[in-house]
PDB file of C-alpha atoms in Angstrom:
ATOM      1  CA  ALA A1373       0.106  -0.099  -0.123  1.00  0.00           C
ATOM      2  CA  ASP A1374       2.955   2.380   0.727  1.00  0.00           C
ATOM      3  CA  ALA A1375       4.209   1.744  -2.521  1.00  0.00           C
ATOM      4  CA  ILE A1376       1.278   2.530  -4.060  1.00  0.00           C
ATOM      5  CA  LEU A1377       0.530   5.850  -2.382  1.00  0.00           C
ATOM      6  CA  SER A1378       4.159   6.767  -2.776  1.00  0.00           C
ATOM      7  CA  MET A1379       4.171   6.281  -6.855  1.00  0.00           C
ATOM      8  CA  THR A1380       0.338   8.194  -6.915  1.00  0.00           C
ATOM      9  CA  GLY A1381       2.363  11.176  -5.402  1.00  0.00           C
ATOM     10  CA  GLU A1382       5.605  10.691  -7.623  1.00  0.00           C
ATOM     11  CA  LEU A1383       3.262  10.369 -10.770  1.00  0.00           C
ATOM     12  CA  ALA A1384       1.011  13.137  -9.983  1.00  0.00           C
ATOM     13  CA  ALA A1385      -1.806  10.558 -10.530  1.00  0.00           C
ATOM     14  CA  ASP A1386      -5.517  11.769 -10.988  1.00  0.00           C
ATOM     15  CA  ALA A1387      -6.718   8.722  -9.968  1.00  0.00           C
ATOM     16  CA  ILE A1388      -6.087   4.802  -8.719  1.00  0.00           C
ATOM     17  CA  VAL A1389      -7.251   1.975  -9.971  1.00  0.00           C
ATOM     18  CA  MET A1390      -6.868  -1.362  -8.641  1.00  0.00           C
ATOM     19  CA  SER A1391      -8.520  -4.643  -8.230  1.00  0.00           C
ATOM     20  CA  THR A1392      -9.335  -6.574  -4.744  1.00  0.00           C
ATOM     21  CA  HIS A1393      -9.869 -10.376  -4.249  1.00  0.00           C
ATOM     22  CA  GLY A1394     -12.760  -9.686  -1.756  1.00  0.00           C
ATOM     23  CA  ARG A1395     -11.355 -11.497   0.732  1.00  0.00           C
ATOM     24  CA  GLY A1396     -13.230 -11.516   4.075  1.00  0.00           C
ATOM     25  CA  GLY A1397     -13.215 -12.813   7.665  1.00  0.00           C
ATOM     26  CA  ILE A1398      -9.802 -14.209   9.665  1.00  0.00           C
ATOM     27  CA  ARG A1399      -8.074 -14.076   6.027  1.00  0.00           C
ATOM     28  CA  ARG A1400      -8.915 -10.229   5.736  1.00  0.00           C
ATOM     29  CA  TRP A1401      -7.278  -9.955   9.372  1.00  0.00           C
ATOM     30  CA  VAL A1402      -4.060 -12.182   9.048  1.00  0.00           C
ATOM     31  CA  TYR A1403      -3.532 -10.821   5.803  1.00  0.00           C
ATOM     32  CA  GLY A1404      -4.598  -7.129   5.978  1.00  0.00           C
ATOM     33  CA  SER A1405      -5.873  -5.344   3.187  1.00  0.00           C
ATOM     34  CA  VAL A1406      -3.892  -3.186   0.917  1.00  0.00           C
ATOM     35  CA  ALA A1407      -7.200  -1.760  -0.505  1.00  0.00           C
ATOM     36  CA  ASP A1408      -8.441  -0.775   3.010  1.00  0.00           C
ATOM     37  CA  LYS A1409      -5.008   1.061   3.365  1.00  0.00           C
ATOM     38  CA  ILE A1410      -5.438   2.731   0.056  1.00  0.00           C
ATOM     39  CA  LEU A1411      -9.038   3.983   0.993  1.00  0.00           C
ATOM     40  CA  GLN A1412      -7.776   5.388   4.292  1.00  0.00           C
ATOM     41  CA  HIS A1413      -5.160   7.159   2.944  1.00  0.00           C
ATOM     42  CA  ALA A1414      -4.795   7.983  -0.920  1.00  0.00           C
ATOM     43  CA  THR A1415      -5.719  11.435  -1.670  1.00  0.00           C
ATOM     44  CA  VAL A1416      -7.077  10.888  -5.607  1.00  0.00           C
ATOM     45  CA  PRO A1417     -10.348   9.375  -6.053  1.00  0.00           C
ATOM     46  CA  ILE A1418      -9.872   5.466  -6.237  1.00  0.00           C
ATOM     47  CA  LEU A1419     -11.854   2.584  -8.426  1.00  0.00           C
ATOM     48  CA  LEU A1420     -11.914  -0.667  -7.011  1.00  0.00           C
ATOM     49  CA  VAL A1421     -12.726  -3.625  -9.400  1.00  0.00           C
ATOM     50  CA  ARG A1422     -13.522  -6.992  -7.672  1.00  0.00           C
ATOM     51  CA  ALA A1423     -12.006  -9.894  -9.044  1.00  0.00           C
ATOM     52  CA  PHE A1424     -13.682 -12.578 -10.192  1.00  0.00           C
ATOM     53  CA  ALA A1425     -13.350 -15.951  -8.707  1.00  0.00           C
ATOM     54  CA  GLN A1426     -13.853 -17.801 -11.927  1.00  0.00           C
ATOM     55  CA  PRO A1427     -13.156 -17.189 -15.424  1.00  0.00           C
ATOM     56  CA  ARG A1428     -16.301 -16.158 -17.323  1.00  0.00           C
ATOM     57  CA  GLU A1429     -16.807 -18.387 -20.298  1.00  0.00           C
ATOM     58  CA  GLU A1430     -18.087 -14.648 -22.015  1.00  0.00           C
ATOM     59  CA  PRO A1431     -16.980 -11.233 -22.087  1.00  0.00           C
ATOM     60  CA  LEU A1432     -18.701  -8.874 -19.949  1.00  0.00           C
ATOM     61  CA  ASP A1433     -21.247  -6.638 -22.498  1.00  0.00           C
ATOM     62  CA  VAL A1434     -20.569  -3.195 -20.693  1.00  0.00           C
ATOM     63  CA  ALA A1435     -21.837  -0.267 -22.607  1.00  0.00           C
ATOM     64  CA  LEU A1436     -19.370   2.776 -22.135  1.00  0.00           C
ATOM     65  CA  PRO A1437     -20.827   6.421 -22.388  1.00  0.00           C
ATOM     66  CA  GLU A1438     -19.277   8.120 -25.512  1.00  0.00           C
ATOM     67  CA  ILE A1439     -17.328  11.301 -24.418  1.00  0.00           C
ATOM     68  CA  ALA A1440     -17.285  13.961 -27.351  1.00  0.00           C
ATOM     69  CA  ASN A1441     -15.660  16.657 -25.466  1.00  0.00           C
ATOM     70  CA  PHE A1442     -12.025  16.224 -24.288  1.00  0.00           C
ATOM     71  CA  GLU A1443     -11.625  20.353 -24.118  1.00  0.00           C
ATOM     72  CA  GLY A1444     -10.145  21.408 -20.372  1.00  0.00           C
ATOM     73  CA  MET A1445      -8.736  17.937 -19.799  1.00  0.00           C
ATOM     74  CA  HIS A1446      -5.018  17.336 -18.937  1.00  0.00           C
ATOM     75  CA  SER A1447      -2.752  14.596 -18.683  1.00  0.00           C
ATOM     76  CA  HIS A1448       0.108  14.569 -16.175  1.00  0.00           C
ATOM     77  CA  GLU A1449       3.577  13.207 -17.537  1.00  0.00           C
ATOM     78  CA  PRO A1450       5.984  11.956 -15.012  1.00  0.00           C
ATOM     79  CA  GLY A1451       9.384  13.813 -15.299  1.00  0.00           C
TER      80      GLY A1451
END
């Protein structure tokens, strides 16, 4: 978690996107949760995606909105 948070600052990232195993109970208590630590300490928005337990036979059909206007957007380049 510390490395992710550090790189977020070094790269001037706009957001953090990461997957989570979805562990619970004793396993989570023993191993801790990187996602929890990121949620508690990040200064940018976070998107957590829960990993599938089984591979899917068919791809998900996800409709994403079309972005028509990029005016005012910027990118951060490391360096």
